[in-house]
Amino acid sequence: MRKKRLFIPNLPQLIKVQSHNDILIFNEIDNRIEFCKLMSELIEKYNVSIYGFSFSDSECYFILYSEDLESSSRYIQLLLKSYTLFFNKKYKRTGTLWSGRYHNMPFELNTYLLIVLAYIEKKVSHDETYRSSYLYHIDKDINPLICSILNKNFTKKRLDEKKHILLNYNLVLQINHSHFFREKIEPYINQNCLLSTIKNLKIHEDNEKKKLKFHPVGRPKNHIFKFNEKENILNFERECGVFFNNYGYKKLNLQFFNNQGELSKDGTSSIISSAKNLFIDNEYYFKGWYQYEFFSNESNILEEHYECGSEIIGKSSIADEVEQIALYWKILSKFGISSYVHLHINNIGDSKTLPCYREALRQYFLPYKLLLNDNELKILELTPEILLLKHSSTLFDVVKLAPRILKFISNESYAKFEKFQFLLNKFNIPFIFDKNLKSTKHQKNINYNNNVFCFYSGDDILCCGGNYSINNINAFGGSLKTEKILSLSNAVSINKDPLSITVVSFSHNHYKSIELCTELRKRYNTLIVKHHPVKKRKKTESFLREIKDRFIWFIDEKEDKYFLYDSEKKEYFDKDIYLYISQQISC
């Protein structure tokens, strides 16, 4: 019995047809023209739309949209049958021309149209006539026959009306998608499953009442821990939703494309756009949260990533801001990684501070412009503070003497920061004051100010944010890096040997050591804390031989002395002990 073909209403399909035994059926231009004519003639009859196409010598790909499965199936069947009659008559042959059934893959239009178009049009040469719809999509060739095929093209209509989706198609074509094609499109079309974002996949599966996601086939490899990323991301969104909803945050749905038609790389602008209709002026108070899928093309590979975050838009209080950080802390604790994370905070001044500081940096770097490359000159113009963190070696000595933002911060901003720290202590959230911490948005209209924060695990950023303003609207928010958090949570869950510490106290009362043990248990949920009170003093080396734990914290309450010993590294530490333990736990 044939497997039922997958068809999702209101979604386009990528269609793949292949010749039997790789017969060269599209190597001649006349053959490609005939196939195009047939595509055009049958469009009106079955009321379908073609978004794009391409021909290799033995394969044809095209993107088809139809209101129902019957229309699309009949269109493809008659198209292939008609072309078979033409080809057999021309070359005086008989028999089938196609290799089995055609393959199809439904996909989300707004999210994956550019990528699927790039996939089919990059498979063939752009120099040969009638090889693909590439020249039509970049407005370089208005061929009447190709126009008749794509005249109902929804993407072209949207381009004419809103200049939205195809505006940056040239940029998308330049990206090296090979990794994405191998991991997503090629396996998906062969397995006849849905190419969708994780969030919408769940909606489609509920509507169709069956599994639509891709699943690997064949014998699983040995000694590989299977981490079901998709299920964990959905679970992460559900857990975050419970926390945020309990604290009065409203769910926001964000767009995949920004106003310039580019794939979004940041959710902040989308959040403001989603919430701007909900308030009249800056006095309005709004709390929202989101699960956000965005795309990055770092290293010329298009990758889909996930973030979950929250924003307080309008005038927020310091208590609101600390409450939001406490929510992030609870979420990290829920996934068992709070002990592997350390929170850094800093004050970068109010909204007036940053423009003054940037102008001071521009004036400072003015005599050194000849040392700056083109990229550094652009940074100097927009966000000169980034030069202090990312600069060429020739600027090393110049950056050392550059003005610092601390000289520009107002007393009012300092007072807010003091209250910020006080409330973090009230919430029992351990933190580190990091004067080097800076948060900068690359968009021209978004600037961080006042209090900023970042949750680190080693060198990885798991969550970051702070106060910012956009289009004269004040806000406070942050985002959780979903994949990094789940990866760390997965690693922690299969960790066999949790770290342990013994607090050795030389005293009669041991008050300080008991308080220290309580503090360690609060800060590090996965750290095993043992208390070892001592009445009779012995040499330190004796304790090192007796105690087998990773850390030994020695406290002398009488003389108010303390130090930490790391048995693995065989080193002593008497400064920034909490920071050192956090770093070792997060490794």
Coordinates of C-alpha atoms in Angstrom, one line a residue:
M1 CA 0.0 0.0 0.0
R2 CA 1.4 3.4 -1.0
K3 CA 2.2 5.8 1.8
K4 CA -0.2 8.8 1.8
R5 CA 1.5 11.9 0.4
L6 CA 2.0 14.8 2.9
F7 CA 0.0 17.9 2.1
I8 CA -0.4 20.9 4.5
P9 CA -3.1 23.4 3.5
N10 CA -1.9 27.0 2.8
L11 CA 1.8 25.9 2.6
P12 CA 3.8 25.6 -0.6
Q13 CA 5.7 22.4 -1.6
L14 CA 9.1 21.8 -3.0
I15 CA 8.6 19.2 -5.9
K16 CA 11.4 17.0 -7.2
V17 CA 11.1 14.8 -10.3
Q18 CA 14.0 12.7 -11.6
S19 CA 14.4 10.8 -14.8
H20 CA 14.6 7.0 -14.9
N21 CA 18.3 5.8 -14.8
D22 CA 19.4 9.4 -15.0
I23 CA 18.4 9.8 -18.7
L24 CA 19.4 13.3 -20.0
I25 CA 16.0 14.8 -20.5
F26 CA 16.7 18.5 -19.9
N27 CA 20.2 18.9 -21.4
E28 CA 18.8 20.5 -24.6
I29 CA 17.2 24.0 -24.5
D30 CA 14.2 22.9 -26.7
N31 CA 13.4 20.2 -24.1
R32 CA 13.4 22.8 -21.3
I33 CA 11.3 25.2 -23.3
E34 CA 8.7 22.5 -23.9
F35 CA 8.5 21.7 -20.2
C36 CA 8.1 25.4 -19.4
K37 CA 5.3 25.7 -21.9
L38 CA 3.5 22.7 -20.4
M39 CA 3.9 24.2 -16.9
S40 CA 2.4 27.5 -18.1
E41 CA -0.5 25.9 -20.0
L42 CA -1.6 23.7 -17.1
I43 CA -1.5 26.5 -14.4
E44 CA -4.9 28.0 -15.1
K45 CA -6.5 24.6 -15.6
Y46 CA -5.7 23.4 -12.1
N47 CA -5.5 26.8 -10.4
V48 CA -1.9 26.4 -9.0
S49 CA 1.0 28.8 -8.6
I50 CA 4.7 28.2 -9.4
Y51 CA 7.1 30.2 -7.2
G52 CA 10.4 29.1 -8.8
F53 CA 12.0 26.3 -10.8
S54 CA 15.3 24.9 -12.0
F55 CA 16.5 22.1 -14.4
S56 CA 19.5 20.0 -14.2
D57 CA 20.1 17.5 -17.1
S58 CA 18.2 14.7 -15.4
E59 CA 16.2 16.4 -12.6
C60 CA 13.6 19.2 -12.2
Y61 CA 12.8 21.1 -9.1
F62 CA 9.9 23.6 -8.7
I63 CA 8.0 25.2 -5.9
L64 CA 4.3 24.6 -6.2
Y65 CA 1.4 26.2 -4.3
S66 CA -2.2 24.8 -4.4
E67 CA -5.3 25.1 -2.3
D68 CA -5.8 21.3 -2.2
L69 CA -3.9 18.1 -2.7
E70 CA -6.0 16.9 -5.6
S71 CA -5.3 19.9 -7.8
S72 CA -1.5 19.7 -7.2
S73 CA -1.4 16.0 -7.8
R74 CA -3.4 16.2 -11.0
Y75 CA -1.2 19.1 -12.2
I76 CA 2.0 17.2 -11.7
Q77 CA 0.7 14.0 -13.1
L78 CA -0.6 15.6 -16.3
L79 CA 2.6 17.7 -16.6
L80 CA 4.9 14.6 -16.4
K81 CA 2.6 12.6 -18.7
S82 CA 2.5 15.3 -21.3
Y83 CA 6.3 15.7 -21.3
T84 CA 6.8 12.0 -21.5
L85 CA 4.7 11.9 -24.7
F86 CA 6.7 14.8 -26.2
F87 CA 10.0 13.3 -25.3
N88 CA 9.2 9.8 -26.5
K89 CA 7.9 11.1 -29.8
K90 CA 10.9 13.3 -30.3
Y91 CA 13.5 10.6 -29.6
K92 CA 11.4 7.7 -31.0
R93 CA 11.4 5.8 -27.7
T94 CA 8.8 4.1 -25.5
G95 CA 8.3 3.4 -21.8
T96 CA 8.5 5.4 -18.7
L97 CA 10.6 8.5 -18.3
W98 CA 10.5 9.1 -14.6
S99 CA 12.1 7.3 -11.6
G100 CA 9.1 6.3 -9.5
R101 CA 6.9 8.9 -7.7
Y102 CA 7.8 12.5 -7.4
H103 CA 9.1 13.8 -4.1
N104 CA 7.5 16.7 -2.3
M105 CA 8.3 18.7 0.9
P106 CA 5.8 21.2 2.4
F107 CA 7.6 24.2 4.0
E108 CA 6.7 27.4 5.8
L109 CA 6.5 30.2 3.3
N110 CA 7.6 33.2 5.4
T111 CA 10.5 31.4 7.0
Y112 CA 12.0 29.2 4.4
L113 CA 11.0 30.6 1.0
L114 CA 14.3 32.4 0.3
I115 CA 16.3 29.4 1.4
V116 CA 14.4 26.9 -0.7
L117 CA 14.6 29.2 -3.7
A118 CA 18.3 29.5 -3.2
Y119 CA 18.6 25.7 -2.9
I120 CA 17.0 25.0 -6.3
E121 CA 18.5 27.9 -8.2
K122 CA 22.0 27.4 -6.9
K123 CA 22.0 23.8 -8.2
V124 CA 22.3 24.9 -11.8
S125 CA 24.2 27.4 -13.9
H126 CA 22.7 30.9 -14.3
D127 CA 24.3 31.4 -17.7
E128 CA 22.2 28.9 -19.7
T129 CA 18.8 30.0 -20.9
Y130 CA 15.7 28.4 -19.3
R131 CA 17.8 26.7 -16.6
S132 CA 16.0 28.4 -13.7
S133 CA 13.9 31.3 -12.6
Y134 CA 16.9 33.0 -11.1
L135 CA 17.1 36.0 -13.5
Y136 CA 13.4 36.6 -13.1
H137 CA 13.7 36.8 -9.3
I138 CA 16.5 39.3 -9.4
D139 CA 14.7 41.4 -12.1
K140 CA 17.4 41.0 -14.7
D141 CA 15.4 39.1 -17.3
I142 CA 11.6 39.4 -18.1
N143 CA 11.2 36.4 -20.4
P144 CA 7.5 36.2 -21.5
L145 CA 7.3 32.4 -21.1
I146 CA 8.8 32.5 -17.6
C147 CA 6.6 35.4 -16.7
S148 CA 3.6 33.3 -17.8
I149 CA 4.7 30.5 -15.4
L150 CA 5.3 32.9 -12.5
N151 CA 2.6 35.4 -13.2
K152 CA 0.6 34.2 -10.2
N153 CA 3.7 34.1 -8.0
F154 CA 2.7 35.2 -4.6
T155 CA 6.3 36.2 -3.8
K156 CA 6.5 38.5 -6.8
K157 CA 3.2 40.1 -5.8
R158 CA 4.5 40.6 -2.3
L159 CA 7.7 42.2 -3.6
D160 CA 5.7 44.6 -5.7
E161 CA 3.3 45.6 -2.9
K162 CA 5.5 45.5 0.2
K163 CA 9.1 45.1 -1.0
H164 CA 9.3 42.5 1.8
I165 CA 10.5 38.9 1.2
L166 CA 12.6 39.0 -2.0
L167 CA 14.2 42.3 -1.3
N168 CA 17.4 40.7 -0.1
Y169 CA 17.4 37.6 -2.3
N170 CA 20.8 38.5 -3.8
L171 CA 22.3 38.5 -0.3
V172 CA 20.7 35.1 0.5
L173 CA 22.2 33.6 -2.7
Q174 CA 25.7 34.7 -1.7
I175 CA 25.6 32.7 1.6
N176 CA 27.1 29.3 1.6
H177 CA 24.1 27.2 2.6
S178 CA 25.8 23.8 1.9
H179 CA 25.6 22.7 5.6
F180 CA 21.9 23.7 5.9
F181 CA 21.0 22.0 2.6
R182 CA 22.7 18.7 3.7
E183 CA 21.1 18.8 7.1
K184 CA 17.6 20.1 6.3
I185 CA 16.4 20.3 2.7
E186 CA 17.9 17.2 1.1
P187 CA 16.9 14.7 3.9
Y188 CA 13.5 16.3 4.3
I189 CA 12.4 16.1 0.7
N190 CA 13.5 12.5 0.4
Q191 CA 11.6 11.6 3.5
N192 CA 8.5 13.6 2.6
C193 CA 8.2 15.6 5.8
L194 CA 7.6 19.2 6.8
L195 CA 10.3 21.8 6.9
S196 CA 9.2 24.1 9.7
T197 CA 10.3 26.0 12.7
I198 CA 10.0 24.0 15.9
K199 CA 7.3 26.2 17.3
N200 CA 5.0 26.0 14.3
L201 CA 5.8 22.3 13.7
K202 CA 4.0 21.5 17.0
I203 CA 0.9 23.4 15.7
H204 CA 0.9 21.6 12.4
E205 CA 1.3 18.2 14.1
D206 CA -1.6 18.9 16.4
N207 CA -3.7 19.9 13.3
E208 CA -2.8 16.9 11.3
K209 CA -2.7 14.5 14.3
K210 CA 0.5 12.9 13.3
K211 CA 4.3 13.3 13.4
L212 CA 5.6 15.5 10.7
K213 CA 9.2 16.1 11.7
F214 CA 12.2 14.5 10.2
H215 CA 13.6 11.4 11.9
P216 CA 16.9 9.7 11.0
V217 CA 16.7 6.2 9.5
G218 CA 19.1 3.3 9.7
R219 CA 21.0 1.7 12.6
P220 CA 22.0 4.2 15.3
K221 CA 25.7 4.7 16.0
N222 CA 27.1 3.2 19.1
H223 CA 28.4 5.2 22.1
I224 CA 26.6 8.4 21.2
F225 CA 24.3 10.0 23.7
K226 CA 21.0 10.9 22.0
F227 CA 19.9 14.4 22.8
N228 CA 16.4 15.2 21.4
E229 CA 17.0 18.9 20.7
K230 CA 13.6 19.6 19.2
E231 CA 11.6 18.1 22.1
N232 CA 13.9 19.9 24.6
I233 CA 13.4 23.3 23.0
L234 CA 9.6 22.9 23.1
N235 CA 9.9 21.8 26.7
F236 CA 12.1 24.8 27.5
E237 CA 9.5 27.1 26.0
R238 CA 6.8 25.5 28.1
E239 CA 8.8 25.8 31.3
C240 CA 9.7 29.4 30.6
G241 CA 6.1 30.2 29.8
V242 CA 5.0 28.9 33.2
F243 CA 7.4 31.1 35.0
F244 CA 6.7 34.3 33.0
N245 CA 2.9 33.8 32.9
N246 CA 2.9 33.5 36.7
Y247 CA 4.6 36.9 37.0
G248 CA 2.2 38.7 34.6
Y249 CA 4.2 38.6 31.4
K250 CA 2.2 38.4 28.2
K251 CA 3.3 36.1 25.3
L252 CA 4.5 38.0 22.2
N253 CA 4.7 36.6 18.7
L254 CA 7.7 37.9 16.7
Q255 CA 8.3 38.2 13.0
F256 CA 11.0 36.3 11.1
F257 CA 11.6 39.2 8.7
N258 CA 12.4 42.8 9.7
N259 CA 11.2 45.9 8.0
Q260 CA 14.0 45.7 5.4
G261 CA 13.0 42.2 4.4
E262 CA 16.1 40.7 6.0
L263 CA 16.0 37.5 8.1
S264 CA 15.9 38.8 11.7
K265 CA 19.1 38.5 13.8
D266 CA 17.7 40.2 16.9
G267 CA 14.3 40.1 18.6
T268 CA 14.3 43.5 20.3
S269 CA 13.0 45.5 17.3
S270 CA 10.3 42.9 16.8
I271 CA 9.3 43.1 20.4
I272 CA 8.8 46.9 20.2
S273 CA 6.9 46.5 17.0
S274 CA 4.6 43.9 18.5
A275 CA 4.0 45.9 21.7
K276 CA 3.9 49.5 20.2
N277 CA 0.1 49.3 19.6
L278 CA -0.5 48.5 23.2
F279 CA 0.7 51.7 24.7
I280 CA 0.1 55.4 23.8
D281 CA 3.1 57.0 25.4
N282 CA 6.2 56.2 27.4
E283 CA 4.2 56.1 30.6
Y284 CA 2.5 52.9 29.6
Y285 CA 3.7 49.8 31.5
F286 CA 3.9 46.5 29.6
K287 CA 5.5 43.1 30.4
G288 CA 6.0 40.5 27.6
W289 CA 7.9 37.3 26.9
Y290 CA 8.8 35.4 23.8
Q291 CA 10.3 32.3 22.3
Y292 CA 12.2 33.5 19.3
E293 CA 13.7 31.8 16.3
F294 CA 16.3 33.7 14.4
F295 CA 18.8 33.1 11.6
S296 CA 22.5 33.8 11.5
N297 CA 25.0 33.4 8.6
E298 CA 28.2 33.5 10.6
S299 CA 31.0 31.6 8.8
N300 CA 28.8 31.8 5.6
I301 CA 26.6 29.0 7.0
L302 CA 22.9 29.8 7.5
E303 CA 21.9 28.5 10.9
E304 CA 18.6 28.6 12.9
H305 CA 18.9 29.5 16.6
Y306 CA 16.5 30.0 19.5
E307 CA 16.2 32.5 22.3
C308 CA 13.6 32.9 25.1
G309 CA 13.4 36.2 26.8
S310 CA 11.3 38.9 28.4
E311 CA 10.9 42.7 28.3
I312 CA 9.4 45.3 30.5
I313 CA 8.5 48.2 28.2
G314 CA 7.8 51.6 29.6
K315 CA 8.9 52.9 33.0
S316 CA 10.1 50.0 35.1
S317 CA 11.2 50.1 38.7
I318 CA 14.5 48.6 40.0
A319 CA 12.4 46.0 41.8
D320 CA 10.9 44.9 38.4
E321 CA 14.3 44.6 36.9
V322 CA 15.7 42.5 39.7
E323 CA 12.6 40.3 39.7
Q324 CA 13.2 39.6 36.0
I325 CA 16.8 38.6 36.7
A326 CA 15.4 36.4 39.6
L327 CA 13.1 34.7 37.0
Y328 CA 16.1 33.9 34.8
W329 CA 17.9 32.5 37.9
K330 CA 14.9 30.3 38.6
I331 CA 14.8 29.0 35.1
L332 CA 18.5 28.2 35.2
S333 CA 17.9 26.5 38.5
K334 CA 15.0 24.6 37.0
F335 CA 17.3 23.1 34.4
G336 CA 19.9 22.3 37.0
I337 CA 22.7 24.6 35.9
S338 CA 22.5 27.6 38.3
S339 CA 25.5 26.2 40.2
Y340 CA 27.5 26.3 36.9
V341 CA 26.6 29.9 36.2
H342 CA 27.9 33.2 37.5
L343 CA 26.1 36.6 37.2
H344 CA 28.1 39.7 36.2
I345 CA 26.6 43.2 36.6
N346 CA 27.8 46.7 35.7
N347 CA 26.6 50.2 35.4
I348 CA 27.2 52.0 32.1
G349 CA 25.4 55.3 33.0
D350 CA 22.1 56.8 32.1
S351 CA 20.9 57.7 28.6
K352 CA 22.8 61.0 28.6
T353 CA 26.1 59.2 29.6
L354 CA 26.6 57.1 26.5
P355 CA 26.3 59.9 23.9
C356 CA 28.8 62.0 25.9
Y357 CA 31.1 59.0 26.3
R358 CA 30.9 58.1 22.6
E359 CA 31.8 61.7 21.6
A360 CA 34.7 61.7 24.0
L361 CA 36.0 58.4 22.4
R362 CA 35.6 59.8 18.9
Q363 CA 37.6 62.9 19.8
Y364 CA 40.2 60.7 21.5
F365 CA 40.7 58.4 18.5
L366 CA 40.6 61.3 16.0
P367 CA 44.5 61.7 15.9
Y368 CA 44.8 57.9 15.4
K369 CA 42.4 57.5 12.4
L370 CA 45.3 56.5 10.1
L371 CA 45.8 53.4 12.3
L372 CA 42.2 52.3 11.9
N373 CA 41.1 49.9 9.1
D374 CA 37.7 50.3 7.3
N375 CA 35.8 48.2 9.7
E376 CA 37.2 50.0 12.8
L377 CA 36.3 53.4 11.2
K378 CA 32.7 52.2 10.9
I379 CA 32.7 51.1 14.5
L380 CA 34.2 54.4 15.6
E381 CA 31.3 56.3 13.9
L382 CA 28.5 54.2 15.4
T383 CA 29.7 52.4 18.5
P384 CA 33.2 53.5 19.4
E385 CA 33.1 51.7 22.8
I386 CA 33.4 48.4 20.9
L387 CA 36.9 49.4 19.9
L388 CA 38.0 49.1 23.5
L389 CA 37.1 45.4 23.3
K390 CA 37.8 44.5 19.6
H391 CA 40.8 46.2 18.0
S392 CA 43.9 45.4 16.0
S393 CA 47.2 45.0 17.8
T394 CA 48.4 48.3 16.5
L395 CA 45.9 50.0 18.7
F396 CA 46.9 48.2 21.9
D397 CA 48.8 51.1 23.5
V398 CA 46.2 53.6 22.3
V399 CA 43.3 51.8 23.8
K400 CA 45.1 51.5 27.2
L401 CA 44.9 55.3 27.7
A402 CA 41.4 55.8 26.3
P403 CA 38.8 57.5 28.5
R404 CA 36.7 55.3 30.7
I405 CA 32.9 55.5 31.1
L406 CA 33.1 55.7 34.9
K407 CA 34.1 59.4 34.6
F408 CA 30.8 60.2 32.8
I409 CA 28.3 58.4 35.0
S410 CA 25.9 60.6 37.0
N411 CA 25.3 60.4 40.8
E412 CA 21.7 59.4 40.1
S413 CA 22.8 56.5 38.0
Y414 CA 25.2 55.4 40.7
A415 CA 22.4 55.5 43.2
K416 CA 20.2 53.2 41.0
F417 CA 23.1 50.8 40.7
E418 CA 23.5 50.7 44.5
K419 CA 19.8 49.8 44.9
F420 CA 20.1 47.3 42.1
Q421 CA 22.9 45.4 44.0
F422 CA 21.0 45.7 47.4
L423 CA 17.9 44.0 45.9
L424 CA 20.0 41.3 44.2
N425 CA 21.3 40.4 47.7
K426 CA 17.7 40.5 49.0
F427 CA 16.8 37.9 46.4
N428 CA 19.8 35.8 47.4
I429 CA 21.2 35.9 43.8
P430 CA 25.0 35.8 43.9
F431 CA 26.7 38.3 41.5
I432 CA 30.0 39.8 40.5
F433 CA 30.6 43.5 39.8
D434 CA 32.4 43.5 36.5
K435 CA 33.5 47.0 35.4
N436 CA 34.5 45.6 32.0
L437 CA 31.0 44.3 31.2
K438 CA 29.4 46.2 28.3
S439 CA 26.3 45.5 26.3
T440 CA 25.9 47.1 22.9
K441 CA 23.2 46.6 20.2
H442 CA 24.5 47.0 16.6
Q443 CA 21.3 48.8 15.6
K444 CA 21.5 52.6 15.4
N445 CA 18.3 53.2 17.4
I446 CA 19.0 50.8 20.3
N447 CA 21.3 51.8 23.2
Y448 CA 21.9 50.1 26.5
N449 CA 22.1 52.4 29.6
N450 CA 22.3 52.2 33.4
N451 CA 22.3 48.6 34.7
V452 CA 23.5 45.7 32.5
F453 CA 23.9 42.0 33.3
C454 CA 25.2 38.8 31.9
F455 CA 25.0 35.1 33.1
Y456 CA 28.3 33.4 32.1
S457 CA 29.2 29.7 32.1
G458 CA 32.9 29.7 31.6
D459 CA 33.3 32.0 28.5
D460 CA 29.8 31.1 27.2
I461 CA 27.0 33.7 27.6
L462 CA 23.8 32.0 28.6
C463 CA 21.7 35.1 29.2
C464 CA 22.3 38.8 29.0
G465 CA 20.5 42.1 28.9
G466 CA 19.8 45.3 30.8
N467 CA 18.2 48.8 30.5
Y468 CA 17.9 50.2 27.0
S469 CA 16.0 52.7 24.9
I470 CA 14.6 52.4 21.4
N471 CA 12.7 55.1 19.5
N472 CA 12.6 57.1 22.8
I473 CA 11.0 54.2 24.6
N474 CA 12.6 53.0 27.8
A475 CA 12.7 49.2 28.5
F476 CA 14.5 46.5 30.5
G477 CA 14.9 43.0 29.2
G478 CA 17.1 40.0 28.5
S479 CA 17.3 36.8 26.5
L480 CA 18.1 33.2 27.4
K481 CA 20.3 31.4 24.9
T482 CA 18.1 28.3 24.6
E483 CA 20.5 25.9 22.9
K484 CA 23.5 26.7 25.1
I485 CA 21.4 26.3 28.2
L486 CA 20.0 22.9 27.1
S487 CA 23.4 21.8 26.1
L488 CA 24.8 22.6 29.5
S489 CA 21.8 21.1 31.2
N490 CA 22.3 17.9 29.2
A491 CA 26.0 17.8 30.1
V492 CA 25.2 18.3 33.8
S493 CA 22.5 15.6 33.8
I494 CA 25.0 13.0 32.7
N495 CA 27.9 14.2 34.9
K496 CA 28.9 11.3 37.2
D497 CA 30.9 13.0 39.8
P498 CA 29.5 16.2 41.4
L499 CA 32.1 18.5 42.9
S500 CA 32.4 18.6 46.7
I501 CA 33.9 21.0 49.3
T502 CA 34.8 20.5 52.9
V503 CA 34.9 23.6 55.2
V504 CA 37.5 23.1 57.9
S505 CA 37.0 25.4 60.9
F506 CA 39.5 26.0 63.7
S507 CA 37.3 27.4 66.5
H508 CA 35.2 26.6 69.5
N509 CA 31.9 28.1 68.2
H510 CA 32.2 27.7 64.4
Y511 CA 29.6 30.3 63.7
K512 CA 31.3 31.7 60.6
S513 CA 31.9 28.3 59.1
I514 CA 28.2 27.3 59.6
E515 CA 27.2 30.5 57.8
L516 CA 29.7 29.8 55.1
C517 CA 28.3 26.3 54.5
T518 CA 24.8 27.7 54.3
E519 CA 25.9 30.4 51.7
L520 CA 27.7 27.7 49.6
R521 CA 24.6 25.5 49.5
K522 CA 22.5 28.6 48.4
R523 CA 24.9 29.6 45.6
Y524 CA 25.8 26.1 44.2
N525 CA 22.9 23.6 44.2
T526 CA 25.0 20.8 42.8
L527 CA 28.1 21.3 45.0
I528 CA 28.3 18.8 47.9
V529 CA 29.1 20.9 51.1
K530 CA 30.6 19.2 54.2
H531 CA 31.3 20.9 57.5
H532 CA 34.5 19.7 59.4
P533 CA 34.8 21.5 62.8
V534 CA 38.3 21.0 64.5
K535 CA 39.2 21.6 68.1
K536 CA 42.7 20.4 68.0
R537 CA 44.9 22.1 65.5
K538 CA 47.1 20.1 63.1
K539 CA 49.3 20.9 60.1
T540 CA 47.5 21.8 56.9
E541 CA 49.2 18.9 55.1
S542 CA 47.5 16.4 57.5
F543 CA 44.1 17.6 56.4
L544 CA 45.1 17.4 52.8
R545 CA 46.0 13.7 53.2
E546 CA 42.8 12.9 55.1
I547 CA 40.1 14.8 53.1
K548 CA 39.5 13.6 49.5
D549 CA 37.1 16.3 48.3
R550 CA 38.0 18.6 45.4
F551 CA 38.0 21.8 47.5
I552 CA 39.0 22.4 51.1
W553 CA 38.2 25.8 52.6
F554 CA 40.2 26.5 55.8
I555 CA 38.8 29.0 58.3
D556 CA 40.4 30.4 61.4
E557 CA 37.7 32.4 63.2
K558 CA 40.0 33.4 66.0
E559 CA 42.5 35.1 63.7
D560 CA 40.0 35.9 61.0
K561 CA 42.0 34.1 58.3
Y562 CA 40.8 31.9 55.4
F563 CA 42.0 30.2 52.2
L564 CA 40.9 27.6 49.7
Y565 CA 42.8 24.6 48.5
D566 CA 42.1 22.9 45.1
S567 CA 43.2 19.3 45.4
E568 CA 43.0 18.7 41.6
K569 CA 45.2 21.7 40.7
K570 CA 47.2 21.5 44.0
E571 CA 47.0 25.3 44.4
Y572 CA 46.0 27.7 47.2
F573 CA 43.6 30.7 46.8
D574 CA 42.8 33.5 49.3
K575 CA 41.2 36.0 46.9
D576 CA 37.9 35.9 44.9
I577 CA 37.2 32.4 46.2
Y578 CA 33.5 32.5 45.2
L579 CA 34.4 33.5 41.7
Y580 CA 37.0 30.7 41.5
I581 CA 34.6 28.1 42.6
S582 CA 32.0 29.3 40.1
Q583 CA 34.5 29.1 37.3
Q584 CA 35.5 25.6 38.2
I585 CA 31.9 24.4 38.5
S586 CA 31.0 25.8 35.1
C587 CA 34.0 24.2 33.3

